[in-house]
Amino acid sequence: MPYATTNPVTGQVEASFEDHTAAEVDERLALAASTFEVWRRTSFEERSRYMVTAAELLEGELPVTAELLTREMGKTFAAAKGEVAKCAMTMRYYAEHGHAILSDEVISSPATRSGVRYDPLGPVLAVMPWNFPLWQVVRFAAPALMAGNVGVLKHASNVPQAAMYLESLFRRAGFPEGCFVNLLIPGSRVADVIKDDRIAAVTITGSEVAGRSVASTAGSVLKKCVLELGGSDPFIVAASADLDACVPFAVTGRVQNNGQSCIAAKRFIVVEERADEFIERFSAAMSEVVVGDPMEPATIVGPLVSANQRDEVAGQVADALAKGARATAGGSAIDGPGFYYQPTVLTGVTDEMRAGTEEIFGPVAVVYRVADLDAAIELANSTPWGLGSSVWATDETEQARAIELLDAGMVFVNAMVASTPELPFGGIKHSGYGRELASLGMREFTNPKTFYVA
Ligand code: NAP
């Protein structure tokens, strides 16, 4: 698919861009490789100065940049403003803490002096998705650039202007040319870039299919790879849950980003004694969610990213309803030029239905009833994924049990799953491997080099 901005509100193509030719890609990789030799020798203080300038520019350009995100992929303007602000905050975080996170570890041994230092790897290819067009890239780039790597971005084909904006932002902030380069290439050309000797490592955020392809290519050339893939996160309502606190987050957890978030709550697993009340209150709240133009301040849910995505969600729900599931809220697409879908709650879903086994990337919640917390944890763990999980319980024994036994990269208690620069982010099983953010994420693209001075 060629690079184009298609506004999900109108379905109109607003801009399109030619893919880079092989010669242009070669030129950009050469620039990235030569800049790395300069950048790795640049002090943390200097790197920090550019990163803070990038954050300042981003903050100064916040409304215009946020509107661009809304036009390219349909998230609400309010959510887009939040995304831009979070990117600036994260840049500042790594500008301030990056040096300490990567400072040498001194380890006592028979040596006079020994330990570990964290050296950059080189140009890192980042294959990124459209759902958080700025945040997904910045959460990779801020720590990776501060560590002394250079970034090579292959963004999703429907957010070309977000990709070009980021390249321009880093350049205008003072980063040397080649420190962050953007490649406009289709997924089918990613393998060639991974195999290029000038690329040191690769990270991908996206679907399982794309993740398998990237990981197998990286494996074939023995390059480091981080995978941030899909999920079907559980949202467990335990016997001791405070429903007044939990129901609003159940709604936000499912409909955030128009339902298109990897860490959205997707399977609501409720113990029998709280199920009737939860389903009634949750369904009522989902029915009241305002769907509409993402630029309108009252809108909570805008359009899905594309007609294909809306039809995919519609197909998953129609399949469930045809096989005996029940919609206690919503249940169909909304007519119009935009790609809108009603916030929906499904009950009675089984594994014979697509909604029971597939990730739903839209504002559709599946609610399950289970006997008790152990059964909830068993059901939560029964999928191939293991990204985030949210547990609602006021009882500390229930909280501790869920934190210990859930098979997921992240367990949030009495909160919806979210990312923040201080804490590691990532999953297990088919949700991927490796971590982003925090010290674990920052060290992914470093060489933990042992030093020993006799
Ligand atoms: P996608 O189709 O996998 O696209 C992601 C990126 O991979 C795009 O840049 C895409 O390029 C590229 N790509 C596609 N096929 C490829 C291939 N065979 N080889 C190399 N690159 C390839 O995913 P999406 O639809 O944009 O995003 C939705 C998925 O991402 C969901 O499953 C969601 O859960 C997951 N996600 C995970 C996280 C996380 O942190 N774990 C965060 C956000 C989203 P083109 O656009 O050119 O095809």
PDB file of N, CA, C and O in Angstrom, residues 131-170:
ATOM      1  N   ASN A 131      -1.554   3.281  15.381  1.00  0.00           N
ATOM      2  CA  ASN A 131      -2.591   3.614  16.376  1.00  0.00           C
ATOM      3  C   ASN A 131      -2.176   4.717  17.353  1.00  0.00           C
ATOM      4  O   ASN A 131      -3.022   5.480  17.806  1.00  0.00           O
ATOM      5  N   PHE A 132      -0.893   4.798  17.687  1.00  0.00           N
ATOM      6  CA  PHE A 132      -0.378   5.954  18.435  1.00  0.00           C
ATOM      7  C   PHE A 132       0.804   6.465  17.603  1.00  0.00           C
ATOM      8  O   PHE A 132       1.966   6.143  17.904  1.00  0.00           O
ATOM      9  N   PRO A 133       0.525   7.258  16.570  1.00  0.00           N
ATOM     10  CA  PRO A 133       1.544   7.527  15.548  1.00  0.00           C
ATOM     11  C   PRO A 133       2.785   8.227  16.082  1.00  0.00           C
ATOM     12  O   PRO A 133       3.872   8.057  15.543  1.00  0.00           O
ATOM     13  N   LEU A 134       2.622   9.008  17.156  1.00  0.00           N
ATOM     14  CA  LEU A 134       3.789   9.691  17.729  1.00  0.00           C
ATOM     15  C   LEU A 134       4.351   8.900  18.905  1.00  0.00           C
ATOM     16  O   LEU A 134       5.551   8.669  19.013  1.00  0.00           O
ATOM     17  N   TRP A 135       3.455   8.467  19.777  1.00  0.00           N
ATOM     18  CA  TRP A 135       3.889   7.849  21.032  1.00  0.00           C
ATOM     19  C   TRP A 135       4.689   6.569  20.790  1.00  0.00           C
ATOM     20  O   TRP A 135       5.726   6.345  21.414  1.00  0.00           O
ATOM     21  N   GLN A 136       4.194   5.696  19.881  1.00  0.00           N
ATOM     22  CA  GLN A 136       4.923   4.428  19.678  1.00  0.00           C
ATOM     23  C   GLN A 136       6.360   4.703  19.245  1.00  0.00           C
ATOM     24  O   GLN A 136       7.280   3.992  19.632  1.00  0.00           O
ATOM     25  N   VAL A 137       6.536   5.733  18.443  1.00  0.00           N
ATOM     26  CA  VAL A 137       7.878   6.025  17.933  1.00  0.00           C
ATOM     27  C   VAL A 137       8.735   6.665  19.028  1.00  0.00           C
ATOM     28  O   VAL A 137       9.889   6.275  19.241  1.00  0.00           O
ATOM     29  N   VAL A 138       8.132   7.603  19.753  1.00  0.00           N
ATOM     30  CA  VAL A 138       8.911   8.313  20.774  1.00  0.00           C
ATOM     31  C   VAL A 138       9.299   7.379  21.917  1.00  0.00           C
ATOM     32  O   VAL A 138      10.399   7.481  22.469  1.00  0.00           O
ATOM     33  N   ARG A 139       8.440   6.437  22.246  1.00  0.00           N
ATOM     34  CA  ARG A 139       8.786   5.558  23.364  1.00  0.00           C
ATOM     35  C   ARG A 139       9.957   4.649  22.995  1.00  0.00           C
ATOM     36  O   ARG A 139      10.700   4.191  23.853  1.00  0.00           O
ATOM     37  N   PHE A 140      10.166   4.439  21.697  1.00  0.00           N
ATOM     38  CA  PHE A 140      11.396   3.774  21.259  1.00  0.00           C
ATOM     39  C   PHE A 140      12.540   4.783  21.158  1.00  0.00           C
ATOM     40  O   PHE A 140      13.638   4.564  21.655  1.00  0.00           O
ATOM     41  N   ALA A 141      12.252   5.907  20.492  1.00  0.00           N
ATOM     42  CA  ALA A 141      13.347   6.796  20.084  1.00  0.00           C
ATOM     43  C   ALA A 141      13.972   7.568  21.243  1.00  0.00           C
ATOM     44  O   ALA A 141      15.192   7.756  21.261  1.00  0.00           O
ATOM     45  N   ALA A 142      13.159   8.017  22.205  1.00  0.00           N
ATOM     46  CA  ALA A 142      13.743   8.859  23.269  1.00  0.00           C
ATOM     47  C   ALA A 142      14.834   8.086  24.032  1.00  0.00           C
ATOM     48  O   ALA A 142      15.967   8.571  24.124  1.00  0.00           O
ATOM     49  N   PRO A 143      14.563   6.892  24.550  1.00  0.00           N
ATOM     50  CA  PRO A 143      15.643   6.166  25.215  1.00  0.00           C
ATOM     51  C   PRO A 143      16.741   5.702  24.257  1.00  0.00           C
ATOM     52  O   PRO A 143      17.927   5.748  24.599  1.00  0.00           O
ATOM     53  N   ALA A 144      16.364   5.275  23.047  1.00  0.00           N
ATOM     54  CA  ALA A 144      17.385   4.735  22.127  1.00  0.00           C
ATOM     55  C   ALA A 144      18.371   5.814  21.699  1.00  0.00           C
ATOM     56  O   ALA A 144      19.585   5.570  21.645  1.00  0.00           O
ATOM     57  N   LEU A 145      17.867   7.010  21.394  1.00  0.00           N
ATOM     58  CA  LEU A 145      18.784   8.088  20.983  1.00  0.00           C
ATOM     59  C   LEU A 145      19.627   8.555  22.163  1.00  0.00           C
ATOM     60  O   LEU A 145      20.821   8.828  22.024  1.00  0.00           O
ATOM     61  N   MET A 146      19.004   8.635  23.342  1.00  0.00           N
ATOM     62  CA  MET A 146      19.787   9.047  24.517  1.00  0.00           C
ATOM     63  C   MET A 146      20.896   8.039  24.808  1.00  0.00           C
ATOM     64  O   MET A 146      21.952   8.405  25.322  1.00  0.00           O
ATOM     65  N   ALA A 147      20.665   6.765  24.456  1.00  0.00           N
ATOM     66  CA  ALA A 147      21.699   5.738  24.686  1.00  0.00           C
ATOM     67  C   ALA A 147      22.825   5.823  23.664  1.00  0.00           C
ATOM     68  O   ALA A 147      23.829   5.119  23.786  1.00  0.00           O
ATOM     69  N   GLY A 148      22.640   6.653  22.626  1.00  0.00           N
ATOM     70  CA  GLY A 148      23.713   6.803  21.639  1.00  0.00           C
ATOM     71  C   GLY A 148      23.468   6.056  20.345  1.00  0.00           C
ATOM     72  O   GLY A 148      24.326   6.038  19.452  1.00  0.00           O
ATOM     73  N   ASN A 149      22.291   5.413  20.238  1.00  0.00           N
ATOM     74  CA  ASN A 149      21.929   4.779  18.967  1.00  0.00           C
ATOM     75  C   ASN A 149      21.373   5.840  18.029  1.00  0.00           C
ATOM     76  O   ASN A 149      20.991   6.926  18.464  1.00  0.00           O
ATOM     77  N   VAL A 150      21.249   5.493  16.746  1.00  0.00           N
ATOM     78  CA  VAL A 150      20.474   6.339  15.850  1.00  0.00           C
ATOM     79  C   VAL A 150      19.235   5.553  15.428  1.00  0.00           C
ATOM     80  O   VAL A 150      19.231   4.321  15.433  1.00  0.00           O
ATOM     81  N   GLY A 151      18.173   6.273  15.100  1.00  0.00           N
ATOM     82  CA  GLY A 151      16.889   5.636  14.801  1.00  0.00           C
ATOM     83  C   GLY A 151      16.587   5.656  13.312  1.00  0.00           C
ATOM     84  O   GLY A 151      16.820   6.665  12.636  1.00  0.00           O
ATOM     85  N   VAL A 152      16.098   4.531  12.816  1.00  0.00           N
ATOM     86  CA  VAL A 152      15.649   4.430  11.415  1.00  0.00           C
ATOM     87  C   VAL A 152      14.190   3.990  11.476  1.00  0.00           C
ATOM     88  O   VAL A 152      13.899   2.880  11.915  1.00  0.00           O
ATOM     89  N   LEU A 153      13.288   4.867  11.067  1.00  0.00           N
ATOM     90  CA  LEU A 153      11.858   4.593  11.224  1.00  0.00           C
ATOM     91  C   LEU A 153      11.233   4.083   9.932  1.00  0.00           C
ATOM     92  O   LEU A 153      11.394   4.680   8.880  1.00  0.00           O
ATOM     93  N   LYS A 154      10.509   2.953  10.054  1.00  0.00           N
ATOM     94  CA  LYS A 154       9.591   2.548   8.982  1.00  0.00           C
ATOM     95  C   LYS A 154       8.201   2.623   9.623  1.00  0.00           C
ATOM     96  O   LYS A 154       7.808   1.742  10.387  1.00  0.00           O
ATOM     97  N   HIS A 155       7.478   3.708   9.340  1.00  0.00           N
ATOM     98  CA  HIS A 155       6.179   3.883   9.974  1.00  0.00           C
ATOM     99  C   HIS A 155       5.095   3.207   9.117  1.00  0.00           C
ATOM    100  O   HIS A 155       5.330   2.831   7.967  1.00  0.00           O
ATOM    101  N   ALA A 156       3.895   3.079   9.716  1.00  0.00           N
ATOM    102  CA  ALA A 156       2.776   2.473   8.992  1.00  0.00           C
ATOM    103  C   ALA A 156       2.400   3.349   7.798  1.00  0.00           C
ATOM    104  O   ALA A 156       2.523   4.579   7.844  1.00  0.00           O
ATOM    105  N   SER A 157       1.901   2.702   6.752  1.00  0.00           N
ATOM    106  CA  SER A 157       1.715   3.411   5.480  1.00  0.00           C
ATOM    107  C   SER A 157       0.582   4.442   5.521  1.00  0.00           C
ATOM    108  O   SER A 157       0.476   5.252   4.616  1.00  0.00           O
ATOM    109  N   ASN A 158      -0.256   4.414   6.578  1.00  0.00           N
ATOM    110  CA  ASN A 158      -1.356   5.384   6.643  1.00  0.00           C
ATOM    111  C   ASN A 158      -1.048   6.593   7.539  1.00  0.00           C
ATOM    112  O   ASN A 158      -1.918   7.426   7.735  1.00  0.00           O
ATOM    113  N   VAL A 159       0.174   6.689   8.072  1.00  0.00           N
ATOM    114  CA  VAL A 159       0.515   7.868   8.883  1.00  0.00           C
ATOM    115  C   VAL A 159       1.828   8.515   8.393  1.00  0.00           C
ATOM    116  O   VAL A 159       2.716   8.818   9.185  1.00  0.00           O
ATOM    117  N   PRO A 160       1.923   8.754   7.074  1.00  0.00           N
ATOM    118  CA  PRO A 160       3.198   9.275   6.550  1.00  0.00           C
ATOM    119  C   PRO A 160       3.562  10.647   7.101  1.00  0.00           C
ATOM    120  O   PRO A 160       4.740  10.934   7.322  1.00  0.00           O
ATOM    121  N   GLN A 161       2.528  11.473   7.343  1.00  0.00           N
ATOM    122  CA  GLN A 161       2.853  12.837   7.777  1.00  0.00           C
ATOM    123  C   GLN A 161       3.348  12.847   9.220  1.00  0.00           C
ATOM    124  O   GLN A 161       4.197  13.666   9.580  1.00  0.00           O
ATOM    125  N   ALA A 162       2.852  11.931  10.049  1.00  0.00           N
ATOM    126  CA  ALA A 162       3.383  11.819  11.414  1.00  0.00           C
ATOM    127  C   ALA A 162       4.855  11.413  11.353  1.00  0.00           C
ATOM    128  O   ALA A 162       5.693  11.928  12.101  1.00  0.00           O
ATOM    129  N   ALA A 163       5.175  10.486  10.443  1.00  0.00           N
ATOM    130  CA  ALA A 163       6.566  10.036  10.301  1.00  0.00           C
ATOM    131  C   ALA A 163       7.467  11.187   9.864  1.00  0.00           C
ATOM    132  O   ALA A 163       8.550  11.402  10.430  1.00  0.00           O
ATOM    133  N   MET A 164       7.007  11.935   8.882  1.00  0.00           N
ATOM    134  CA  MET A 164       7.834  13.036   8.370  1.00  0.00           C
ATOM    135  C   MET A 164       7.970  14.143   9.413  1.00  0.00           C
ATOM    136  O   MET A 164       9.013  14.776   9.536  1.00  0.00           O
ATOM    137  N   TYR A 165       6.898  14.341  10.173  1.00  0.00           N
ATOM    138  CA  TYR A 165       6.943  15.349  11.235  1.00  0.00           C
ATOM    139  C   TYR A 165       8.041  15.000  12.248  1.00  0.00           C
ATOM    140  O   TYR A 165       8.821  15.862  12.679  1.00  0.00           O
ATOM    141  N   LEU A 166       8.113  13.726  12.638  1.00  0.00           N
ATOM    142  CA  LEU A 166       9.101  13.328  13.651  1.00  0.00           C
ATOM    143  C   LEU A 166      10.531  13.531  13.143  1.00  0.00           C
ATOM    144  O   LEU A 166      11.404  14.002  13.879  1.00  0.00           O
ATOM    145  N   GLU A 167      10.765  13.162  11.880  1.00  0.00           N
ATOM    146  CA  GLU A 167      12.113  13.364  11.325  1.00  0.00           C
ATOM    147  C   GLU A 167      12.470  14.853  11.376  1.00  0.00           C
ATOM    148  O   GLU A 167      13.573  15.226  11.796  1.00  0.00           O
ATOM    149  N   SER A 168      11.514  15.673  10.986  1.00  0.00           N
ATOM    150  CA  SER A 168      11.764  17.118  10.989  1.00  0.00           C
ATOM    151  C   SER A 168      11.963  17.645  12.416  1.00  0.00           C
ATOM    152  O   SER A 168      12.813  18.485  12.678  1.00  0.00           O
ATOM    153  N   LEU A 169      11.171  17.123  13.352  1.00  0.00           N
ATOM    154  CA  LEU A 169      11.265  17.582  14.749  1.00  0.00           C
ATOM    155  C   LEU A 169      12.673  17.345  15.307  1.00  0.00           C
ATOM    156  O   LEU A 169      13.292  18.254  15.881  1.00  0.00           O
ATOM    157  N   PHE A 170      13.166  16.119  15.149  1.00  0.00           N
ATOM    158  CA  PHE A 170      14.498  15.816  15.697  1.00  0.00           C
ATOM    159  C   PHE A 170      15.569  16.679  15.022  1.00  0.00           C
ATOM    160  O   PHE A 170      16.504  17.147  15.666  1.00  0.00           O
TER     161      PHE A 170
END
